[in-house]
Amino acid sequence: MANSKSRILKGTGVGSHAVMASVHRLADRPIQPPPARRINSIEDESTALEAAAKATAKLLEDRSALAKGDTANILLALSAFAADPALLMAAKAEISNGWDAPTAIHRASESFAKMLEDAGGAFAERAADLSEISLRITALLTNQEWSVDIPKFGKHVLVAEDLTPADTAQIDAKVVVGVITQKGGPTSHTSIICRQMGIAAVVGCSEATSLTNGDQVVLDPVGDRVIVNGELSDATAPLSIVDEKAKTLIPVLGNIGNLKDAIAVNTFHGAGVGLFRTELLYLDNKTAPTIAEQRRAYESVFNELKGKPIVIRTLDAGSDKPLDFLNLASEANPALGIRGWRISQPHRQVMQDQLKAIKEAVDATGADVRVMAPMISIPQEAADFAKMAKEVGLKHVGIMIETPSIAFAVRDLAGLVEFVSIGTNDLAQYLFAADRQHHELNELLDPWQPALLRLINRICEDANRIGIQVGVCGEAGADPLLAVVLAGIGVDSVSAAAPAIPAVRTRLAHVDLELARRAADLAMKALSPELARVAVKALVK
Ligand code: PEP
Ligand code: MG
């Protein structure tokens, strides 16, 4: 039993079994020296940088050769980053601008990482790779050791600020039975690799660094927590992941950005696709993609998912997802500016071409495709989009609900669209007036915020009145317990990134509508996201 000396640290659990062992803290990483101007010649600094980058790429490639599966692939991808000529060129430009090599590689990788972060989703997760590469190159340039003393004997729970793929590649799962990191999310590398190696983990545990060597901990991934000085019997009982045939209370679909994601949706038994973010295909385009180019990309995804429903979204450009080829003017408040469907005013042809390409791909594959537009604020915009989609022959049309204004006008959508899909990421941003990229505003952006849930409830009631379907495709749908709440509120389907699908399916296979409704009621009545979570966890167990 948990005793008076036990202490709970919260985080995000990865895995389904609890473990108990003593803590092994990893040494801190090398530090990035403060920015410094160059004292050596451009040539000398550039040569040193090239050599360090080459050595880093080689080290990672060698480690990849010794690893297996996802770990090997991740190490290889990292090695490619280190050898990336574009990154080196950008760093050399910084050297020419007067910076020394460590500052130059840091500045170049930061600007590349920013581009990935701005792209959001899976791209943002990869931004950490660039920091690792930059730090590794810097460690070589500044003679700092990157020694990670992964234990080779005994039984331990590793505790670190974060683990890099290169660190995790050295782990022996018989010795390291658990991992706790201060940083990272459910789809970070640490999580992916721990899942693959069957190691229990709690990531994003802000108090992880309060743990010291020798502390006895119970790592309870199902309970999203670490119990310091607890006992294994304190851990939350695991739900075993349900199989492909299990019936879930509502369908769990996948969110995708390309063919690889579509394949992953099938691997994880997603019931279809709730959101195909097409803009992610064209982030690097300097010119608008042609109809033929788009058709090829959509066809490959549609073929992969044939027989399952697919919701494809038209380009959601602007704000956090700039598309160079649209040449949108820079704005003081881009999240409140020309983005999403609003780009159809200055770029009507681009939208018409995209809809034509989608129609051609539908005709070529016979896939079950529905099309939707992002960032709709008023019913007239929905009508405009529906008209344009129907003009090219697309039959199944919907819109995203991402602004409070359209959330309050759902009844006016009668006869215009067949479905709505709630983008909780943007809806929370606009409802709480909190920039979704602002890390200090995470609490306001928490999808468990009761006000957000009450608004979703209203959307469902109104959609029900006019007989249209409601999906949730924002991050809210990736939280298994919150998915239960959403089903109880009346949402018809949820969608999430492929790796999150099994856990959401499992939860939704173990509840009935009555329990989900009670969970929804508790969550909506709660006074804070935390209280909502606690109440629902106690009910749904
Ligand atoms: C959302 O806003 O919740 C959403 C799904 O769209 P995106 O995250 O692509 O803006
Ligand atoms: Mg959005």
mmCIF file of N, CA and C and ligand atoms in Angstrom, residues 277 313 316 320-321 339 374-375 400 402 423-427 430 436, ligand 2:
data_model
loop_
_atom_site.group_PDB
_atom_site.id
_atom_site.type_symbol
_atom_site.label_atom_id
_atom_site.label_comp_id
_atom_site.label_asym_id
_atom_site.label_seq_id
_atom_site.Cartn_x
_atom_site.Cartn_y
_atom_site.Cartn_z
ATOM 1 N N ARG A 277 -4.438 16.066 -43.375
ATOM 2 C CA ARG A 277 -3.931 17.458 -43.423
ATOM 3 C C ARG A 277 -3.140 17.644 -44.721
ATOM 4 N N ARG A 313 -9.044 17.253 -45.817
ATOM 5 C CA ARG A 313 -9.247 18.684 -45.559
ATOM 6 C C ARG A 313 -8.526 19.495 -46.632
ATOM 7 N N ASP A 316 -4.950 23.990 -45.253
ATOM 8 C CA ASP A 316 -5.129 24.849 -44.073
ATOM 9 C C ASP A 316 -3.859 25.686 -43.946
ATOM 10 N N ASP A 320 0.209 29.007 -38.267
ATOM 11 C CA ASP A 320 1.268 28.069 -37.892
ATOM 12 C C ASP A 320 1.702 27.163 -39.043
ATOM 13 N N LYS A 321 0.989 27.214 -40.201
ATOM 14 C CA LYS A 321 1.381 26.370 -41.320
ATOM 15 C C LYS A 321 1.542 27.209 -42.595
ATOM 16 N N ARG A 339 -6.107 32.787 -43.083
ATOM 17 C CA ARG A 339 -5.694 31.391 -42.941
ATOM 18 C C ARG A 339 -6.886 30.481 -43.202
ATOM 19 N N PRO A 374 -11.159 24.009 -43.527
ATOM 20 C CA PRO A 374 -10.758 24.457 -42.187
ATOM 21 C C PRO A 374 -11.128 25.918 -41.940
ATOM 22 N N MET A 375 -11.148 26.309 -40.668
ATOM 23 C CA MET A 375 -11.281 27.707 -40.261
ATOM 24 C C MET A 375 -12.472 28.419 -40.897
ATOM 25 N N MET A 400 -14.921 22.199 -40.748
ATOM 26 C CA MET A 400 -14.351 22.077 -39.407
ATOM 27 C C MET A 400 -14.985 23.136 -38.513
ATOM 28 N N GLU A 402 -13.777 25.269 -35.742
ATOM 29 C CA GLU A 402 -12.558 25.685 -35.046
ATOM 30 C C GLU A 402 -12.699 27.085 -34.455
ATOM 31 N N GLY A 423 -12.194 20.796 -34.513
ATOM 32 C CA GLY A 423 -10.737 20.917 -34.354
ATOM 33 C C GLY A 423 -10.491 21.534 -32.990
ATOM 34 N N THR A 424 -10.338 20.672 -31.997
ATOM 35 C CA THR A 424 -10.247 21.197 -30.625
ATOM 36 C C THR A 424 -8.983 22.026 -30.404
ATOM 37 N N ASN A 425 -7.946 21.812 -31.233
ATOM 38 C CA ASN A 425 -6.707 22.591 -31.028
ATOM 39 C C ASN A 425 -6.977 24.070 -31.287
ATOM 40 N N ASP A 426 -7.563 24.349 -32.446
ATOM 41 C CA ASP A 426 -7.860 25.751 -32.751
ATOM 42 C C ASP A 426 -9.072 26.255 -31.987
ATOM 43 N N LEU A 427 -10.060 25.385 -31.795
ATOM 44 C CA LEU A 427 -11.250 25.862 -31.071
ATOM 45 C C LEU A 427 -10.849 26.335 -29.663
ATOM 46 N N TYR A 430 -9.053 29.753 -29.874
ATOM 47 C CA TYR A 430 -9.910 30.933 -30.068
ATOM 48 C C TYR A 430 -10.907 31.121 -28.927
ATOM 49 N N ARG A 436 -2.010 28.786 -29.401
ATOM 50 C CA ARG A 436 -1.764 27.345 -29.216
ATOM 51 C C ARG A 436 -0.282 26.996 -29.237
HETATM 52 MG MG MG B 2 -6.917 23.685 -36.866
#
